[in-house]
Amino acid sequence: MDRIIHESKGEFYIGGVDSPDAQLFFEEDENVITITSTEVTPAQREQGLGKDLVDHVVNYARKEKKKVDPVCSFAYDVIKSTPEYHVVWKE
């Protein structure tokens, strides 16, 4: 399912701006995108929204030629278990 992912400063999110279904927070410098946390509302869990957000960050990092540092444990697990994401993983 294609979900619309919105961007705000330091955040990608799915759903409404005032009450998103899922959010991924990050910090970015010239070389690295640090994922600090991923949150999904209880009603939307187990639907792949968090993974979609991590995938979006990985694709964004590829485009911007940056590495991803998944400080968030959820993002870390997704990146670690997805070999095609390792190209941008800042281990």
GROMACS .gro file of N, CA, C and O in nm:
model
  364
    1MET      N    1   0.084  -0.118   0.000
    1MET     CA    2   0.000   0.000   0.000
    1MET      C    3   0.089   0.125   0.000
    1MET      O    4   0.181   0.135   0.079
    2ASP      N    5   0.060   0.215  -0.090
    2ASP     CA    6   0.135   0.340  -0.093
    2ASP      C    7   0.074   0.438   0.007
    2ASP      O    8  -0.043   0.473  -0.003
    3ARG      N    9   0.155   0.477   0.101
    3ARG     CA   10   0.111   0.573   0.201
    3ARG      C   11   0.177   0.707   0.170
    3ARG      O   12   0.292   0.712   0.130
    4ILE      N   13   0.106   0.814   0.195
    4ILE     CA   14   0.163   0.947   0.176
    4ILE      C   15   0.246   0.981   0.299
    4ILE      O   16   0.194   0.979   0.411
    5ILE      N   17   0.373   1.007   0.278
    5ILE     CA   18   0.463   1.043   0.386
    5ILE      C   19   0.494   1.191   0.374
    5ILE      O   20   0.541   1.238   0.270
    6HIS      N   21   0.465   1.262   0.481
    6HIS     CA   22   0.485   1.407   0.487
    6HIS      C   23   0.616   1.436   0.559
    6HIS      O   24   0.663   1.356   0.638
    7GLU      N   25   0.669   1.554   0.534
    7GLU     CA   26   0.793   1.594   0.600
    7GLU      C   27   0.773   1.727   0.671
    7GLU      O   28   0.709   1.819   0.620
    8SER      N   29   0.824   1.732   0.792
    8SER     CA   30   0.829   1.855   0.869
    8SER      C   31   0.972   1.862   0.921
    8SER      O   32   1.048   1.766   0.908
    9LYS      N   33   1.013   1.971   0.981
    9LYS     CA   34   1.152   1.981   1.025
    9LYS      C   35   1.184   1.873   1.128
    9LYS      O   36   1.123   1.867   1.233
   10GLY      N   37   1.277   1.785   1.091
   10GLY     CA   38   1.320   1.679   1.182
   10GLY      C   39   1.222   1.565   1.198
   10GLY      O   40   1.233   1.487   1.292
   11GLU      N   41   1.130   1.553   1.103
   11GLU     CA   42   1.026   1.451   1.119
   11GLU      C   43   0.967   1.412   0.984
   11GLU      O   44   0.946   1.495   0.897
   12PHE      N   45   0.941   1.282   0.969
   12PHE     CA   46   0.856   1.231   0.861
   12PHE      C   47   0.734   1.172   0.931
   12PHE      O   48   0.746   1.113   1.038
   13TYR      N   49   0.616   1.188   0.870
   13TYR     CA   50   0.497   1.135   0.936
   13TYR      C   51   0.392   1.091   0.835
   13TYR      O   52   0.391   1.134   0.720
   14ILE      N   53   0.304   1.003   0.882
   14ILE     CA   54   0.192   0.951   0.804
   14ILE      C   55   0.065   0.992   0.878
   14ILE      O   56   0.056   0.973   1.000
   15GLY      N   57  -0.031   1.046   0.805
   15GLY     CA   58  -0.156   1.089   0.867
   15GLY      C   59  -0.163   1.240   0.876
   15GLY      O   60  -0.087   1.311   0.811
   16GLY      N   61  -0.253   1.287   0.959
   16GLY     CA   62  -0.275   1.430   0.972
   16GLY      C   63  -0.163   1.499   1.047
   16GLY      O   64  -0.099   1.441   1.133
   17VAL      N   65  -0.144   1.628   1.017
   17VAL     CA   66  -0.038   1.705   1.080
   17VAL      C   67  -0.063   1.720   1.231
   17VAL      O   68   0.031   1.720   1.310
   18ASP      N   69  -0.188   1.733   1.271
   18ASP     CA   70  -0.220   1.751   1.412
   18ASP      C   71  -0.227   1.620   1.490
   18ASP      O   72  -0.206   1.619   1.611
   19SER      N   73  -0.259   1.512   1.421
   19SER     CA   74  -0.267   1.382   1.490
   19SER      C   75  -0.219   1.272   1.395
   19SER      O   76  -0.298   1.195   1.342
   20PRO      N   77  -0.087   1.265   1.373
   20PRO     CA   78  -0.034   1.164   1.280
   20PRO      C   79  -0.053   1.022   1.332
   20PRO      O   80  -0.056   0.999   1.453
   21ASP      N   81  -0.066   0.929   1.238
   21ASP     CA   82  -0.076   0.786   1.272
   21ASP      C   83   0.060   0.729   1.307
   21ASP      O   84   0.071   0.636   1.387
   22ALA      N   85   0.165   0.785   1.246
   22ALA     CA   86   0.302   0.736   1.270
   22ALA      C   87   0.399   0.852   1.245
   22ALA      O   88   0.376   0.936   1.158
   23GLN      N   89   0.506   0.854   1.326
   23GLN     CA   90   0.607   0.959   1.313
   23GLN      C   91   0.746   0.899   1.328
   23GLN      O   92   0.765   0.808   1.408
   24LEU      N   93   0.839   0.954   1.254
   24LEU     CA   94   0.980   0.919   1.269
   24LEU      C   95   1.054   1.051   1.288
   24LEU      O   96   1.042   1.141   1.205
   25PHE      N   97   1.128   1.061   1.397
   25PHE     CA   98   1.202   1.182   1.429
   25PHE      C   99   1.349   1.161   1.398
   25PHE      O  100   1.404   1.052   1.424
   26PHE      N  101   1.413   1.264   1.343
   26PHE     CA  102   1.553   1.250   1.305
   26PHE      C  103   1.626   1.383   1.320
   26PHE      O  104   1.564   1.489   1.325
   27GLU      N  105   1.757   1.372   1.328
   27GLU     CA  106   1.846   1.487   1.324
   27GLU      C  107   1.936   1.467   1.203
   27GLU      O  108   1.972   1.354   1.171
   28GLU      N  109   1.971   1.575   1.137
   28GLU     CA  110   2.044   1.563   1.011
   28GLU      C  111   2.159   1.664   1.008
   28GLU      O  112   2.142   1.779   1.045
   29ASP      N  113   2.276   1.614   0.968
   29ASP     CA  114   2.385   1.707   0.941
   29ASP      C  115   2.430   1.683   0.797
   29ASP      O  116   2.361   1.616   0.721
   30GLU      N  117   2.544   1.733   0.760
   30GLU     CA  118   2.583   1.723   0.619
   30GLU      C  119   2.615   1.581   0.573
   30GLU      O  120   2.612   1.553   0.454
   31ASN      N  121   2.642   1.489   0.666
   31ASN     CA  122   2.679   1.353   0.628
   31ASN      C  123   2.588   1.243   0.682
   31ASN      O  124   2.588   1.133   0.629
   32VAL      N  125   2.517   1.269   0.790
   32VAL     CA  126   2.445   1.163   0.861
   32VAL      C  127   2.303   1.208   0.899
   32VAL      O  128   2.281   1.321   0.941
   33ILE      N  129   2.211   1.112   0.885
   33ILE     CA  130   2.075   1.128   0.935
   33ILE      C  131   2.063   1.035   1.056
   33ILE      O  132   2.078   0.913   1.042
   34THR      N  133   2.041   1.091   1.173
   34THR     CA  134   2.029   1.013   1.295
   34THR      C  135   1.881   0.998   1.328
   34THR      O  136   1.812   1.097   1.355
   35ILE      N  137   1.832   0.872   1.324
   35ILE     CA  138   1.693   0.846   1.359
   35ILE      C  139   1.686   0.836   1.511
   35ILE      O  140   1.746   0.746   1.571
   36THR      N  141   1.612   0.928   1.574
   36THR     CA  142   1.608   0.932   1.720
   36THR      C  143   1.490   0.855   1.778
   36THR      O  144   1.501   0.798   1.886
   37SER      N  145   1.377   0.852   1.708
   37SER     CA  146   1.264   0.772   1.756
   37SER      C  147   1.161   0.750   1.647
   37SER      O  148   1.153   0.827   1.550
   38THR      N  149   1.085   0.644   1.664
   38THR     CA  150   0.975   0.610   1.574
   38THR      C  151   0.854   0.582   1.661
   38THR      O  152   0.865   0.506   1.757
   39GLU      N  153   0.742   0.643   1.629
   39GLU     CA  154   0.620   0.624   1.708
   39GLU      C  155   0.503   0.594   1.615
   39GLU      O  156   0.487   0.659   1.513
   40VAL      N  157   0.422   0.495   1.655
   40VAL     CA  158   0.301   0.461   1.581
   40VAL      C  159   0.187   0.455   1.684
   40VAL      O  160   0.203   0.397   1.791
   41THR      N  161   0.074   0.518   1.651
   41THR     CA  162  -0.039   0.515   1.744
   41THR      C  163  -0.082   0.370   1.766
   41THR      O  164  -0.074   0.287   1.675
   42PRO      N  165  -0.129   0.338   1.887
   42PRO     CA  166  -0.168   0.199   1.916
   42PRO      C  167  -0.266   0.140   1.815
   42PRO      O  168  -0.254   0.024   1.777
   43ALA      N  169  -0.362   0.219   1.768
   43ALA     CA  170  -0.462   0.168   1.672
   43ALA      C  171  -0.402   0.133   1.537
   43ALA      O  172  -0.461   0.056   1.461
   44GLN      N  173  -0.284   0.189   1.505
   44GLN     CA  174  -0.224   0.168   1.373
   44GLN      C  175  -0.105   0.071   1.375
   44GLN      O  176  -0.043   0.049   1.272
   45ARG      N  177  -0.075   0.016   1.490
   45ARG     CA  178   0.041  -0.073   1.500
   45ARG      C  179   0.018  -0.202   1.421
   45ARG      O  180  -0.094  -0.240   1.392
   46GLU      N  181   0.130  -0.267   1.387
   46GLU     CA  182   0.128  -0.395   1.313
   46GLU      C  183   0.075  -0.379   1.171
   46GLU      O  184   0.029  -0.476   1.111
   47GLN      N  185   0.082  -0.259   1.115
   47GLN     CA  186   0.037  -0.236   0.977
   47GLN      C  187   0.151  -0.193   0.887
   47GLN      O  188   0.129  -0.159   0.771
   48GLY      N  189   0.273  -0.189   0.940
   48GLY     CA  190   0.388  -0.157   0.858
   48GLY      C  191   0.419  -0.009   0.844
   48GLY      O  192   0.507   0.028   0.765
   49LEU      N  193   0.351   0.077   0.919
   49LEU     CA  194   0.375   0.221   0.907
   49LEU      C  195   0.516   0.259   0.950
   49LEU      O  196   0.583   0.337   0.883
   50GLY      N  197   0.562   0.203   1.061
   50GLY     CA  198   0.698   0.233   1.107
   50GLY      C  199   0.802   0.191   1.005
   50GLY      O  200   0.896   0.265   0.976
   51LYS      N  201   0.785   0.071   0.948
   51LYS     CA  202   0.879   0.023   0.847
   51LYS      C  203   0.875   0.112   0.723
   51LYS      O  204   0.979   0.141   0.663
   52ASP      N  205   0.756   0.158   0.685
   52ASP     CA  206   0.746   0.249   0.570
   52ASP      C  207   0.824   0.378   0.595
   52ASP      O  208   0.889   0.430   0.504
   53LEU      N  209   0.819   0.428   0.717
   53LEU     CA  210   0.892   0.550   0.749
   53LEU      C  211   1.043   0.527   0.745
   53LEU      O  212   1.118   0.610   0.693
   54VAL      N  213   1.089   0.412   0.796
   54VAL     CA  214   1.232   0.381   0.790
   54VAL      C  215   1.276   0.367   0.644
   54VAL      O  216   1.380   0.419   0.603
   55ASP      N  217   1.195   0.301   0.563
   55ASP     CA  218   1.224   0.287   0.421
   55ASP      C  219   1.235   0.424   0.355
   55ASP      O  220   1.325   0.448   0.273
   56HIS      N  221   1.147   0.515   0.392
   56HIS     CA  222   1.149   0.651   0.337
   56HIS      C  223   1.281   0.721   0.372
   56HIS      O  224   1.342   0.786   0.288
   57VAL      N  225   1.325   0.706   0.496
   57VAL     CA  226   1.451   0.769   0.539
   57VAL      C  227   1.569   0.709   0.462
   57VAL      O  228   1.658   0.781   0.419
   58VAL      N  229   1.569   0.577   0.443
   58VAL     CA  230   1.677   0.512   0.369
   58VAL      C  231   1.682   0.565   0.226
   58VAL      O  232   1.790   0.599   0.176
   59ASN      N  233   1.568   0.576   0.162
   59ASN     CA  234   1.565   0.629   0.025
   59ASN      C  235   1.608   0.776   0.020
   59ASN      O  236   1.679   0.817  -0.071
   60TYR      N  237   1.566   0.852   0.119
   60TYR     CA  238   1.607   0.992   0.129
   60TYR      C  239   1.760   1.001   0.146
   60TYR      O  240   1.825   1.082   0.081
   61ALA      N  241   1.814   0.915   0.231
   61ALA     CA  242   1.959   0.914   0.254
   61ALA      C  243   2.035   0.877   0.126
   61ALA      O  244   2.139   0.936   0.096
   62ARG      N  245   1.985   0.779   0.053
   62ARG     CA  246   2.048   0.742  -0.074
   62ARG      C  247   2.052   0.861  -0.168
   62ARG      O  248   2.154   0.891  -0.230
   63LYS      N  249   1.939   0.930  -0.180
   63LYS     CA  250   1.927   1.044  -0.270
   63LYS      C  251   2.022   1.157  -0.228
   63LYS      O  252   2.085   1.221  -0.311
   64GLU      N  253   2.033   1.179  -0.098
   64GLU     CA  254   2.117   1.287  -0.046
   64GLU      C  255   2.263   1.245  -0.024
   64GLU      O  256   2.344   1.325   0.021
   65LYS      N  257   2.293   1.117  -0.052
   65LYS     CA  258   2.427   1.061  -0.034
   65LYS      C  259   2.475   1.077   0.111
   65LYS      O  260   2.585   1.122   0.139
   66LYS      N  261   2.387   1.033   0.204
   66LYS     CA  262   2.417   1.039   0.347
   66LYS      C  263   2.408   0.900   0.407
   66LYS      O  264   2.353   0.808   0.345
   67LYS      N  265   2.461   0.886   0.525
   67LYS     CA  266   2.450   0.762   0.602
   67LYS      C  267   2.336   0.776   0.702
   67LYS      O  268   2.296   0.887   0.738
   68VAL      N  269   2.285   0.663   0.749
   68VAL     CA  270   2.178   0.662   0.849
   68VAL      C  271   2.233   0.599   0.977
   68VAL      O  272   2.288   0.489   0.974
   69ASP      N  273   2.216   0.670   1.088
   69ASP     CA  274   2.253   0.620   1.220
   69ASP      C  275   2.124   0.595   1.298
   69ASP      O  276   2.063   0.689   1.349
   70PRO      N  277   2.080   0.468   1.306
   70PRO     CA  278   1.953   0.438   1.373
   70PRO      C  279   1.971   0.425   1.524
   70PRO      O  280   1.989   0.315   1.577
   71VAL      N  281   1.964   0.536   1.596
   71VAL     CA  282   1.972   0.533   1.741
   71VAL      C  283   1.845   0.469   1.798
   71VAL      O  284   1.849   0.396   1.896
   72CYS      N  285   1.734   0.494   1.734
   72CYS     CA  286   1.605   0.434   1.772
   72CYS      C  287   1.613   0.282   1.755
   72CYS      O  288   1.656   0.233   1.649
   73SER      N  289   1.574   0.207   1.857
   73SER     CA  290   1.587   0.060   1.851
   73SER      C  291   1.501  -0.002   1.742
   73SER      O  292   1.541  -0.098   1.677
   74PHE      N  293   1.382   0.051   1.717
   74PHE     CA  294   1.297  -0.002   1.611
   74PHE      C  295   1.365   0.016   1.475
   74PHE      O  296   1.376  -0.078   1.396
   75ALA      N  297   1.411   0.139   1.447
   75ALA     CA  298   1.478   0.166   1.319
   75ALA      C  299   1.603   0.080   1.305
   75ALA      O  300   1.632   0.029   1.197
   76TYR      N  301   1.678   0.064   1.414
   76TYR     CA  302   1.798  -0.019   1.412
   76TYR      C  303   1.762  -0.162   1.369
   76TYR      O  304   1.828  -0.220   1.283
   77ASP      N  305   1.658  -0.219   1.430
   77ASP     CA  306   1.618  -0.356   1.397
   77ASP      C  307   1.575  -0.369   1.252
   77ASP      O  308   1.607  -0.467   1.185
   78VAL      N  309   1.501  -0.270   1.201
   78VAL     CA  310   1.456  -0.275   1.061
   78VAL      C  311   1.576  -0.268   0.967
   78VAL      O  312   1.587  -0.347   0.873
   79ILE      N  313   1.667  -0.176   0.992
   79ILE     CA  314   1.784  -0.160   0.904
   79ILE      C  315   1.874  -0.282   0.913
   79ILE      O  316   1.921  -0.334   0.811
   80LYS      N  317   1.897  -0.331   1.034
   80LYS     CA  318   1.984  -0.448   1.051
   80LYS      C  319   1.928  -0.571   0.978
   80LYS      O  320   2.003  -0.648   0.918
   81SER      N  321   1.795  -0.588   0.980
   81SER     CA  322   1.734  -0.707   0.920
   81SER      C  323   1.703  -0.692   0.772
   81SER      O  324   1.648  -0.784   0.711
   82THR      N  325   1.738  -0.579   0.711
   82THR     CA  326   1.710  -0.555   0.569
   82THR      C  327   1.842  -0.529   0.497
   82THR      O  328   1.890  -0.415   0.494
   83PRO      N  329   1.903  -0.633   0.439
   83PRO     CA  330   2.036  -0.618   0.379
   83PRO      C  331   2.049  -0.505   0.278
   83PRO      O  332   2.153  -0.439   0.273
   84GLU      N  333   1.945  -0.476   0.200
   84GLU     CA  334   1.957  -0.369   0.101
   84GLU      C  335   1.967  -0.230   0.165
   84GLU      O  336   2.004  -0.134   0.099
   85TYR      N  337   1.937  -0.219   0.293
   85TYR     CA  338   1.952  -0.092   0.364
   85TYR      C  339   2.095  -0.071   0.414
   85TYR      O  340   2.132   0.040   0.450
   86HIS      N  341   2.175  -0.177   0.419
   86HIS     CA  342   2.310  -0.169   0.477
   86HIS      C  343   2.400  -0.072   0.404
   86HIS      O  344   2.497  -0.023   0.462
   87VAL      N  345   2.371  -0.042   0.278
   87VAL     CA  346   2.455   0.049   0.200
   87VAL      C  347   2.457   0.190   0.262
   87VAL      O  348   2.556   0.262   0.247
   88VAL      N  349   2.352   0.228   0.333
   88VAL     CA  350   2.349   0.361   0.396
   88VAL      C  351   2.367   0.355   0.547
   88VAL      O  352   2.367   0.457   0.614
   89TRP      N  353   2.381   0.235   0.602
   89TRP     CA  354   2.388   0.218   0.748
   89TRP      C  355   2.523   0.266   0.800
   89TRP      O  356   2.628   0.220   0.757
   90LYS      N  357   2.518   0.357   0.894
   90LYS     CA  358   2.640   0.404   0.961
   90LYS      C  359   2.660   0.316   1.083
   90LYS      O  360   2.609   0.343   1.191
   91GLU      N  361   2.734   0.205   1.065
   91GLU     CA  362   2.754   0.108   1.174
   91GLU      C  363   2.856   0.157   1.272
   91GLU      O  364   2.949   0.225   1.240
   0.00000   0.00000   0.00000
